[in-house]
Amino acid sequence: MDQFKNIENLYFIGIGGIGMSALARYFNYLGKQVAGYDKTSTVLTRTLEEEGIQVFYKDEIELIPDSFRNTENTLIVYTPAIPKDSKQYNYFIQKEFQLKKRAVVLGMITQGVFTLGVAGTHGKTTTTAILGHLLKETGAKVTAFLGGISEDIQSNLILNGNDVMVVEADEFDRSFLNLSPNIAAITSMDADHLDIYGAPEELIKSFKDFAALIPENGTLFVKNGLPLEGGTIGIEDNADYSAQNVTIKNGIYHFDLITPTQIIEGLKFSLPGKHNLLNAITALAIAIHYGSPTNELARALYSFKGVNRRFTYRLKTEDRILIDDYAHHPAEIAAVYQAVREMHPNKKVIAIFQPHLFSRTKDFADDFAESLSKFDEVRLLDIYPARELPIEGITSNWLLNKINNLNKKLIEKSEIINELNVSESPIIVMMGAGDIGEEIIKVEKYFKDEN
């Protein structure tokens, strides 16, 4: 941590982001003075405030505290999603502060520490959370930066020592190329972020560049079938690490794990969906390779509760089930559908989806339509713009017209509860990476209060 020894203050522009807030928490834990800006108050920013971190919700220069105006001992950390006309961002540039992207700071933290990195267009958050949990529960001195809130610790940061670091390696903006992983996994390489990469081939190249960062004495694990050299991960196949004899009892996976050197029998895992089982096998492979005691891994795996907004059951009664998921890519929506059908066969399902980004909606419209068409009922919200300006002709109504489903509708957020009240589907799935998370909290409260 020598590179931060002269830094007393850190100011985060976009502090409410999942990766940014984990860094803010980390430096706050180290005793640095931490503050930041975000445009909206959320559960996450309010939690940071409870932990003693100042958060400002207006992009005004006068709100920056005096203690963060010393260029000598203050580091400004920013997210690439910050608008280029941000007043605070431009103030810090004009005053010649040290400014670093979140990914660069994370890379600096992991330098010189044995690092386990998980990359992939889907699955990386859950896999990272499982891996951090496995290491912590089996006694490793681990710090883990998660891209979601682990249900076990209600945080996106595991602080249990610094012998080993677990990091979610994010492909957005090629951020993961700042890391120095000793052991890494790539869970998937489906096309995404084409607003950044332009073409799927460029995205695949960046994953290959990430794999090239692993030293000769390091190890790469890949989902079986990906065009990369490495130890393979699979389910009931010939992968190096493969789940065999998979059964489901009371919503829990039971399986044996075949590894290159042994068979670990009687493993249990309680997150629904084959995609989550694959994430668990990936985490187990890394943990075993790192040196976690295999006789303790079964207990640790079974005790993992999940990641917030990753197939999270918000409500589970006899007559109504509410599932909350971060799915914002067609493959993720298809994975959620598979999990719902596997865990709740023969029951009608209504999907409420908030598309995320105009560019992603445009790039994958036909795939979105295909994956959404599978549900019994579909309700679309308007596209969540995040960092983007509208693209002419790209709207939720345009996407809705592509969906092959007789029971489909475009609705406002204010209409969600009414739509659910008149729906015949006992299972509700709410999906998206925008502010739909706040709406899910309202739906959960409404139905709980009703009972």
Short mmCIF file of C-alpha atoms in Angstrom, two decimals:
data_model
loop_
_atom_site.label_atom_id
_atom_site.label_comp_id
_atom_site.label_asym_id
_atom_site.label_seq_id
_atom_site.Cartn_x
_atom_site.Cartn_y
_atom_site.Cartn_z
CA MET A 1 0.00 0.00 0.00
CA ASP A 2 3.06 2.27 -0.25
CA GLN A 3 1.60 4.02 -3.31
CA PHE A 4 -1.15 5.46 -1.07
CA LYS A 5 0.97 6.42 1.95
CA ASN A 6 0.95 10.15 1.12
CA ILE A 7 -2.78 10.12 0.39
CA GLU A 8 -4.89 11.20 3.36
CA ASN A 9 -8.13 12.03 1.54
CA LEU A 10 -10.02 10.28 -1.25
CA TYR A 11 -12.95 11.88 -3.08
CA PHE A 12 -15.11 9.59 -5.24
CA ILE A 13 -17.08 10.98 -8.20
CA GLY A 14 -19.82 8.39 -8.65
CA ILE A 15 -19.42 6.96 -5.15
CA GLY A 16 -22.78 5.14 -5.32
CA GLY A 17 -21.59 2.68 -7.98
CA ILE A 18 -21.17 -0.88 -6.78
CA GLY A 19 -17.42 -1.00 -7.53
CA MET A 20 -16.77 2.57 -6.39
CA SER A 21 -18.53 2.08 -3.05
CA ALA A 22 -16.44 -1.02 -2.29
CA LEU A 23 -13.26 1.03 -2.83
CA ALA A 24 -14.64 3.85 -0.67
CA ARG A 25 -15.37 1.37 2.11
CA TYR A 26 -11.88 -0.11 1.79
CA PHE A 27 -10.09 3.23 2.18
CA ASN A 28 -12.45 4.23 4.99
CA TYR A 29 -11.47 0.98 6.75
CA LEU A 30 -7.79 1.91 6.29
CA GLY A 31 -8.45 5.15 8.19
CA LYS A 32 -8.33 7.53 5.24
CA GLN A 33 -10.80 10.41 5.01
CA VAL A 34 -13.39 9.49 2.36
CA ALA A 35 -16.21 11.47 0.73
CA GLY A 36 -17.88 11.62 -2.66
CA TYR A 37 -20.65 12.65 -5.01
CA ASP A 38 -23.48 10.73 -6.64
CA LYS A 39 -26.56 12.01 -8.40
CA THR A 40 -29.12 10.01 -6.41
CA SER A 41 -29.60 8.71 -2.89
CA THR A 42 -29.86 4.90 -2.85
CA VAL A 43 -29.73 2.13 -0.26
CA LEU A 44 -26.01 1.84 -1.03
CA THR A 45 -25.18 5.55 -0.58
CA ARG A 46 -27.23 5.68 2.61
CA THR A 47 -25.25 2.72 3.94
CA LEU A 48 -21.99 4.54 3.15
CA GLU A 49 -23.28 7.56 5.09
CA GLU A 50 -24.10 5.31 8.06
CA GLU A 51 -20.47 4.10 7.92
CA GLY A 52 -19.22 7.69 8.30
CA ILE A 53 -18.58 8.55 4.65
CA GLN A 54 -19.91 11.93 3.48
CA VAL A 55 -22.00 11.73 0.29
CA PHE A 56 -23.18 14.78 -1.68
CA TYR A 57 -26.05 14.64 -4.16
CA LYS A 58 -25.48 17.86 -6.09
CA ASP A 59 -22.66 18.29 -8.59
CA GLU A 60 -21.58 21.64 -7.15
CA ILE A 61 -18.00 22.74 -6.49
CA GLU A 62 -18.88 24.57 -3.26
CA LEU A 63 -20.02 21.28 -1.68
CA ILE A 64 -16.50 19.82 -1.82
CA PRO A 65 -15.20 20.01 1.78
CA ASP A 66 -12.07 22.12 2.41
CA SER A 67 -10.15 19.04 3.60
CA PHE A 68 -10.46 17.57 0.09
CA ARG A 69 -9.05 20.65 -1.66
CA ASN A 70 -5.36 19.95 -0.98
CA THR A 71 -3.77 18.65 -4.20
CA GLU A 72 -0.80 17.18 -2.28
CA ASN A 73 -2.63 14.62 -0.16
CA THR A 74 -5.95 14.08 -1.99
CA LEU A 75 -6.71 11.47 -4.63
CA ILE A 76 -9.79 11.80 -6.85
CA VAL A 77 -11.30 8.49 -7.95
CA TYR A 78 -13.85 8.59 -10.76
CA THR A 79 -16.03 6.21 -12.69
CA PRO A 80 -15.83 6.18 -16.52
CA ALA A 81 -19.61 6.66 -16.52
CA ILE A 82 -19.26 10.24 -15.17
CA PRO A 83 -20.48 12.90 -17.66
CA LYS A 84 -17.62 14.88 -19.15
CA ASP A 85 -19.39 18.15 -18.22
CA SER A 86 -19.43 17.27 -14.49
CA LYS A 87 -18.60 20.42 -12.51
CA GLN A 88 -16.70 18.63 -9.75
CA TYR A 89 -14.77 16.47 -12.24
CA ASN A 90 -13.70 19.52 -14.24
CA TYR A 91 -12.81 21.47 -11.08
CA PHE A 92 -10.40 18.73 -10.00
CA ILE A 93 -8.85 18.61 -13.49
CA GLN A 94 -8.39 22.40 -13.61
CA LYS A 95 -6.79 22.43 -10.14
CA GLU A 96 -4.42 19.62 -11.25
CA PHE A 97 -5.44 17.04 -8.65
CA GLN A 98 -4.39 13.41 -9.02
CA LEU A 99 -7.34 11.76 -10.81
CA LYS A 100 -7.52 8.03 -11.35
CA LYS A 101 -10.20 5.72 -12.72
CA ARG A 102 -11.70 3.20 -10.32
CA ALA A 103 -10.09 0.32 -12.25
CA VAL A 104 -6.61 1.86 -11.98
CA VAL A 105 -6.96 2.29 -8.21
CA LEU A 106 -8.14 -1.31 -7.85
CA GLY A 107 -5.15 -2.41 -9.92
CA MET A 108 -2.80 -0.45 -7.63
CA ILE A 109 -4.33 -2.08 -4.53
CA THR A 110 -3.82 -5.59 -5.93
CA GLN A 111 -0.21 -5.01 -7.02
CA GLY A 112 2.14 -7.18 -5.01
CA VAL A 113 -0.73 -9.17 -3.44
CA PHE A 114 -1.68 -12.67 -4.61
CA THR A 115 -4.80 -11.93 -6.67
CA LEU A 116 -7.70 -14.08 -7.84
CA GLY A 117 -9.70 -12.41 -10.64
CA VAL A 118 -13.06 -13.42 -12.12
CA ALA A 119 -14.00 -12.06 -15.55
CA GLY A 120 -16.89 -12.69 -17.93
CA THR A 121 -19.87 -10.93 -19.44
CA HIS A 122 -22.15 -12.88 -17.07
CA GLY A 123 -21.55 -14.69 -13.81
CA LYS A 124 -18.59 -12.74 -12.50
CA THR A 125 -20.37 -11.06 -9.58
CA THR A 126 -21.88 -14.27 -8.21
CA THR A 127 -18.68 -16.25 -8.81
CA THR A 128 -16.58 -13.59 -7.06
CA ALA A 129 -18.97 -13.53 -4.10
CA ILE A 130 -18.95 -17.34 -3.79
CA LEU A 131 -15.15 -17.40 -4.05
CA GLY A 132 -14.70 -14.69 -1.41
CA HIS A 133 -17.13 -16.56 0.86
CA LEU A 134 -15.35 -19.92 0.36
CA LEU A 135 -11.96 -18.41 1.23
CA LYS A 136 -13.26 -16.49 4.25
CA GLU A 137 -15.18 -19.50 5.59
CA THR A 138 -12.16 -21.80 5.23
CA GLY A 139 -9.82 -19.45 7.09
CA ALA A 140 -7.98 -17.54 4.36
CA LYS A 141 -6.82 -13.99 5.10
CA VAL A 142 -8.78 -12.52 2.21
CA THR A 143 -9.95 -9.12 1.00
CA ALA A 144 -12.62 -9.36 -1.70
CA PHE A 145 -14.03 -6.57 -3.88
CA LEU A 146 -17.46 -7.70 -5.08
CA GLY A 147 -19.65 -6.31 -7.83
CA GLY A 148 -22.78 -6.91 -5.79
CA ILE A 149 -24.02 -7.05 -2.21
CA SER A 150 -23.34 -10.48 -0.69
CA GLU A 151 -26.37 -11.65 1.30
CA ASP A 152 -24.01 -13.25 3.83
CA ILE A 153 -22.32 -10.03 4.93
CA GLN A 154 -24.72 -7.42 3.46
CA SER A 155 -21.71 -5.74 1.88
CA ASN A 156 -19.69 -5.63 -1.34
CA LEU A 157 -16.40 -5.87 0.55
CA ILE A 158 -14.95 -8.80 2.50
CA LEU A 159 -12.23 -7.73 4.96
CA ASN A 160 -10.55 -10.75 6.51
CA GLY A 161 -6.84 -9.99 6.01
CA ASN A 162 -4.61 -9.26 3.01
CA ASP A 163 -2.74 -12.46 2.09
CA VAL A 164 -4.97 -12.85 -0.96
CA MET A 165 -7.31 -10.55 -2.88
CA VAL A 166 -10.42 -11.57 -4.79
CA VAL A 167 -11.56 -9.09 -7.44
CA GLU A 168 -14.33 -8.91 -9.96
CA ALA A 169 -12.54 -8.22 -13.24
CA ASP A 170 -14.82 -5.90 -15.23
CA GLU A 171 -14.58 -5.86 -19.03
CA PHE A 172 -16.45 -2.54 -19.31
CA ASP A 173 -14.08 0.13 -20.66
CA ARG A 174 -11.35 -2.60 -20.62
CA SER A 175 -11.04 -1.96 -16.87
CA PHE A 176 -9.76 -5.46 -16.09
CA LEU A 177 -6.54 -4.85 -18.02
CA ASN A 178 -5.32 -2.84 -14.99
CA LEU A 179 -5.24 -5.96 -12.80
CA SER A 180 -2.41 -8.41 -12.08
CA PRO A 181 -4.18 -11.76 -11.52
CA ASN A 182 -2.26 -14.86 -10.39
CA ILE A 183 -5.28 -17.13 -10.86
CA ALA A 184 -8.21 -16.04 -13.01
CA ALA A 185 -11.41 -17.35 -14.51
CA ILE A 186 -13.42 -16.31 -17.57
CA THR A 187 -17.05 -17.37 -17.17
CA SER A 188 -18.42 -16.18 -20.55
CA MET A 189 -17.54 -14.01 -23.53
CA ASP A 190 -20.95 -13.20 -25.02
CA ALA A 191 -21.07 -9.94 -26.95
CA ASP A 192 -21.83 -6.92 -24.76
CA HIS A 193 -20.68 -3.31 -24.31
CA LEU A 194 -20.57 -2.84 -28.07
CA ASP A 195 -20.88 0.91 -27.42
CA ILE A 196 -17.31 0.60 -26.08
CA TYR A 197 -15.91 -2.19 -28.25
CA GLY A 198 -17.66 -1.65 -31.58
CA ALA A 199 -17.52 -5.33 -32.56
CA PRO A 200 -17.75 -8.67 -30.70
CA GLU A 201 -14.26 -9.58 -31.97
CA GLU A 202 -12.78 -6.62 -30.08
CA LEU A 203 -14.46 -7.78 -26.87
CA ILE A 204 -13.04 -11.30 -27.30
CA LYS A 205 -9.61 -9.78 -27.94
CA SER A 206 -9.82 -7.90 -24.65
CA PHE A 207 -10.61 -11.15 -22.79
CA LYS A 208 -7.56 -12.72 -24.44
CA ASP A 209 -5.50 -9.69 -23.37
CA PHE A 210 -6.79 -10.21 -19.81
CA ALA A 211 -5.79 -13.89 -19.94
CA ALA A 212 -2.31 -12.82 -21.10
CA LEU A 213 -1.83 -10.84 -17.85
CA ILE A 214 -1.62 -14.10 -15.88
CA PRO A 215 2.05 -15.00 -15.21
CA GLU A 216 3.59 -18.26 -16.48
CA ASN A 217 3.24 -19.85 -13.04
CA GLY A 218 -0.39 -18.71 -12.81
CA THR A 219 -3.59 -20.45 -13.88
CA LEU A 220 -6.59 -19.62 -16.05
CA PHE A 221 -9.96 -21.37 -15.75
CA VAL A 222 -12.53 -21.06 -18.53
CA LYS A 223 -16.07 -22.23 -19.12
CA ASN A 224 -15.89 -25.39 -21.21
CA GLY A 225 -16.17 -24.51 -24.90
CA LEU A 226 -14.67 -21.02 -24.81
CA PRO A 227 -11.86 -20.48 -27.37
CA LEU A 228 -9.16 -20.07 -24.71
CA GLU A 229 -6.47 -22.32 -23.26
CA GLY A 230 -7.04 -23.12 -19.60
CA GLY A 231 -8.53 -25.47 -17.06
CA THR A 232 -12.15 -26.11 -18.07
CA ILE A 233 -15.33 -25.79 -16.00
CA GLY A 234 -18.58 -27.60 -16.80
CA ILE A 235 -21.71 -29.46 -15.74
CA GLU A 236 -22.09 -33.18 -16.51
CA ASP A 237 -19.47 -33.01 -19.25
CA ASN A 238 -15.78 -33.81 -19.76
CA ALA A 239 -14.47 -30.54 -18.22
CA ASP A 240 -11.48 -30.62 -15.85
CA TYR A 241 -13.77 -29.48 -13.04
CA SER A 242 -17.25 -30.85 -13.64
CA ALA A 243 -20.42 -31.26 -11.57
CA GLN A 244 -21.70 -34.82 -11.90
CA ASN A 245 -24.76 -36.67 -10.58
CA VAL A 246 -26.68 -33.38 -10.34
CA THR A 247 -30.10 -33.61 -8.69
CA ILE A 248 -32.52 -31.05 -7.22
CA LYS A 249 -34.17 -31.68 -3.85
CA ASN A 250 -36.36 -28.98 -2.27
CA GLY A 251 -34.84 -26.30 -4.51
CA ILE A 252 -31.25 -27.25 -3.61
CA TYR A 253 -28.65 -28.69 -6.01
CA HIS A 254 -26.91 -31.87 -4.86
CA PHE A 255 -23.83 -32.89 -6.85
CA ASP A 256 -20.36 -34.41 -6.89
CA LEU A 257 -17.37 -32.45 -8.18
CA ILE A 258 -14.86 -34.22 -10.41
CA THR A 259 -11.45 -32.51 -10.42
CA PRO A 260 -8.21 -33.55 -12.18
CA THR A 261 -7.02 -35.22 -8.94
CA GLN A 262 -10.08 -36.19 -6.87
CA ILE A 263 -13.84 -36.55 -6.53
CA ILE A 264 -15.55 -34.40 -3.88
CA GLU A 265 -18.88 -36.03 -3.08
CA GLY A 266 -22.06 -34.73 -1.52
CA LEU A 267 -21.84 -31.02 -2.31
CA LYS A 268 -24.97 -28.89 -1.85
CA PHE A 269 -25.71 -25.46 -3.32
CA SER A 270 -28.87 -23.44 -2.81
CA LEU A 271 -28.85 -20.82 -5.62
CA PRO A 272 -31.32 -21.69 -8.41
CA GLY A 273 -30.33 -22.11 -12.06
CA LYS A 274 -27.67 -23.99 -14.01
CA HIS A 275 -25.84 -20.68 -14.56
CA ASN A 276 -25.41 -20.33 -10.79
CA LEU A 277 -24.27 -23.94 -10.44
CA LEU A 278 -21.59 -23.21 -13.06
CA ASN A 279 -20.55 -20.12 -11.06
CA ALA A 280 -20.20 -22.30 -7.95
CA ILE A 281 -18.00 -24.83 -9.78
CA THR A 282 -15.80 -21.99 -11.08
CA ALA A 283 -15.36 -20.62 -7.54
CA LEU A 284 -14.63 -24.12 -6.19
CA ALA A 285 -11.98 -24.70 -8.88
CA ILE A 286 -10.17 -21.45 -8.02
CA ALA A 287 -10.42 -22.08 -4.26
CA ILE A 288 -9.07 -25.64 -4.61
CA HIS A 289 -6.24 -24.43 -6.85
CA TYR A 290 -5.42 -21.64 -4.41
CA GLY A 291 -5.09 -24.23 -1.66
CA SER A 292 -8.32 -24.06 0.33
CA PRO A 293 -8.82 -27.18 2.49
CA THR A 294 -11.16 -29.34 0.39
CA ASN A 295 -12.67 -31.05 3.45
CA GLU A 296 -14.12 -27.69 4.56
CA LEU A 297 -15.42 -26.51 1.18
CA ALA A 298 -18.72 -28.44 1.27
CA ARG A 299 -19.82 -26.71 4.47
CA ALA A 300 -18.68 -23.31 3.17
CA LEU A 301 -20.49 -23.71 -0.16
CA TYR A 302 -23.77 -24.80 1.42
CA SER A 303 -23.71 -21.79 3.76
CA PHE A 304 -23.53 -19.29 0.87
CA LYS A 305 -26.77 -17.30 0.81
CA GLY A 306 -26.41 -15.50 -2.51
CA VAL A 307 -25.92 -12.04 -3.98
CA ASN A 308 -28.50 -9.28 -3.75
CA ARG A 309 -30.50 -8.95 -6.99
CA ARG A 310 -29.17 -12.25 -8.39
CA PHE A 311 -32.28 -14.49 -8.46
CA THR A 312 -33.20 -13.12 -5.04
CA TYR A 313 -36.51 -14.28 -3.58
CA ARG A 314 -38.12 -11.10 -2.24
CA LEU A 315 -41.38 -12.85 -1.48
CA LYS A 316 -42.16 -16.56 -1.19
CA THR A 317 -45.70 -17.45 -0.10
CA GLU A 318 -48.16 -20.13 -1.18
CA ASP A 319 -49.88 -17.85 -3.68
CA ARG A 320 -47.18 -15.37 -4.75
CA ILE A 321 -43.45 -15.45 -5.47
CA LEU A 322 -41.38 -12.33 -6.29
CA ILE A 323 -37.95 -12.87 -7.83
CA ASP A 324 -35.50 -9.98 -8.25
CA ASP A 325 -32.67 -10.24 -10.78
CA TYR A 326 -30.05 -7.88 -12.24
CA ALA A 327 -30.38 -9.54 -15.69
CA HIS A 328 -29.79 -6.94 -18.42
CA HIS A 329 -28.50 -9.09 -21.30
CA PRO A 330 -30.52 -11.62 -23.36
CA ALA A 331 -28.40 -14.56 -22.17
CA GLU A 332 -29.00 -13.55 -18.56
CA ILE A 333 -32.77 -13.29 -19.10
CA ALA A 334 -32.73 -16.77 -20.69
CA ALA A 335 -30.78 -18.08 -17.67
CA VAL A 336 -33.37 -16.59 -15.29
CA TYR A 337 -36.16 -18.22 -17.31
CA GLN A 338 -34.39 -21.60 -17.13
CA ALA A 339 -34.00 -21.26 -13.36
CA VAL A 340 -37.67 -20.29 -12.84
CA ARG A 341 -38.90 -23.19 -14.93
CA GLU A 342 -36.59 -25.63 -13.13
CA MET A 343 -37.55 -24.46 -9.64
CA HIS A 344 -41.25 -23.68 -10.27
CA PRO A 345 -42.49 -25.98 -13.04
CA ASN A 346 -46.01 -25.59 -14.45
CA LYS A 347 -46.64 -22.17 -12.87
CA LYS A 348 -47.37 -19.01 -14.87
CA VAL A 349 -44.69 -16.32 -14.79
CA ILE A 350 -44.97 -12.57 -15.44
CA ALA A 351 -41.71 -10.79 -16.37
CA ILE A 352 -41.25 -7.06 -15.79
CA PHE A 353 -38.12 -5.86 -17.57
CA GLN A 354 -36.40 -2.48 -17.66
CA PRO A 355 -34.00 -2.37 -20.65
CA HIS A 356 -30.61 -0.86 -19.77
CA LEU A 357 -28.91 1.45 -22.33
CA PHE A 358 -30.21 2.46 -25.75
CA SER A 359 -27.12 0.99 -27.43
CA ARG A 360 -27.50 -2.44 -25.76
CA THR A 361 -31.22 -2.52 -26.63
CA LYS A 362 -30.37 -1.68 -30.27
CA ASP A 363 -27.50 -4.18 -30.52
CA PHE A 364 -29.41 -7.16 -29.07
CA ALA A 365 -33.07 -6.33 -29.79
CA ASP A 366 -33.90 -9.62 -31.53
CA ASP A 367 -32.18 -11.65 -28.79
CA PHE A 368 -34.00 -9.67 -26.07
CA ALA A 369 -37.29 -10.32 -27.87
CA GLU A 370 -36.59 -14.05 -28.11
CA SER A 371 -35.63 -14.47 -24.43
CA LEU A 372 -38.56 -12.32 -23.16
CA SER A 373 -41.08 -14.09 -25.40
CA LYS A 374 -40.68 -17.28 -23.32
CA PHE A 375 -42.46 -15.85 -20.28
CA ASP A 376 -46.25 -16.16 -19.94
CA GLU A 377 -46.69 -12.40 -19.57
CA VAL A 378 -44.27 -9.57 -20.41
CA ARG A 379 -44.34 -5.97 -19.16
CA LEU A 380 -41.69 -3.53 -20.40
CA LEU A 381 -40.61 -0.31 -18.72
CA ASP A 382 -38.96 2.54 -20.61
CA ILE A 383 -35.25 2.16 -21.39
CA TYR A 384 -32.97 3.22 -18.52
CA PRO A 385 -30.46 5.58 -20.18
CA ALA A 386 -27.64 5.38 -17.57
CA ARG A 387 -24.71 7.14 -19.27
CA GLU A 388 -26.33 7.51 -22.73
CA LEU A 389 -28.38 9.97 -24.75
CA PRO A 390 -31.41 8.58 -26.65
CA ILE A 391 -30.92 6.92 -30.05
CA GLU A 392 -33.60 7.82 -32.58
CA GLY A 393 -36.12 5.01 -33.07
CA ILE A 394 -34.75 2.88 -30.21
CA THR A 395 -37.51 2.70 -27.61
CA SER A 396 -39.16 0.10 -25.39
CA ASN A 397 -42.19 0.23 -27.69
CA TRP A 398 -39.94 -0.67 -30.64
CA LEU A 399 -38.59 -3.63 -28.63
CA LEU A 400 -42.12 -4.62 -27.52
CA ASN A 401 -43.21 -4.97 -31.17
CA LYS A 402 -40.49 -7.58 -31.69
CA ILE A 403 -41.63 -9.75 -28.76
CA ASN A 404 -43.66 -12.77 -29.86
CA ASN A 405 -46.11 -12.92 -26.97
CA LEU A 406 -49.86 -12.21 -26.95
CA ASN A 407 -49.75 -10.96 -23.35
CA LYS A 408 -47.32 -8.05 -23.59
CA LYS A 409 -47.54 -4.38 -22.69
CA LEU A 410 -45.45 -1.23 -22.20
CA ILE A 411 -46.11 0.26 -18.75
CA GLU A 412 -44.99 3.11 -16.49
CA LYS A 413 -43.35 2.42 -13.12
CA SER A 414 -46.47 3.77 -11.41
CA GLU A 415 -48.55 1.02 -13.07
CA ILE A 416 -46.46 -1.97 -11.89
CA ILE A 417 -48.49 -2.85 -8.80
CA ASN A 418 -51.81 -2.56 -10.63
CA GLU A 419 -50.51 -4.82 -13.43
CA LEU A 420 -49.45 -7.42 -10.87
CA ASN A 421 -52.81 -7.26 -9.12
CA VAL A 422 -54.70 -8.11 -12.32
CA SER A 423 -52.17 -10.70 -13.52
CA GLU A 424 -52.99 -14.41 -13.36
CA SER A 425 -49.33 -15.31 -12.85
CA PRO A 426 -48.38 -16.27 -9.28
CA ILE A 427 -44.67 -15.87 -10.08
CA ILE A 428 -43.28 -12.38 -10.68
CA VAL A 429 -39.80 -11.84 -12.11
CA MET A 430 -38.49 -8.26 -12.11
CA MET A 431 -35.29 -7.76 -14.11
CA GLY A 432 -32.90 -4.98 -15.08
CA ALA A 433 -29.74 -3.09 -14.14
CA GLY A 434 -31.27 0.39 -13.88
CA ASP A 435 -33.40 1.86 -11.11
CA ILE A 436 -35.92 -1.01 -11.22
CA GLY A 437 -34.26 -2.18 -7.99
CA GLU A 438 -36.00 0.68 -6.16
CA GLU A 439 -39.35 -0.37 -7.69
CA ILE A 440 -38.87 -3.96 -6.52
CA ILE A 441 -38.56 -2.73 -2.93
CA LYS A 442 -41.96 -0.97 -3.33
CA VAL A 443 -43.58 -4.11 -4.78
CA GLU A 444 -42.18 -6.26 -1.98
CA LYS A 445 -43.48 -3.83 0.67
CA TYR A 446 -46.93 -3.61 -0.97
CA PHE A 447 -47.52 -7.35 -1.01
CA LYS A 448 -46.06 -7.86 2.48
CA ASP A 449 -48.31 -5.11 3.87
CA GLU A 450 -51.27 -6.68 2.06
CA ASN A 451 -50.73 -9.85 4.05
#
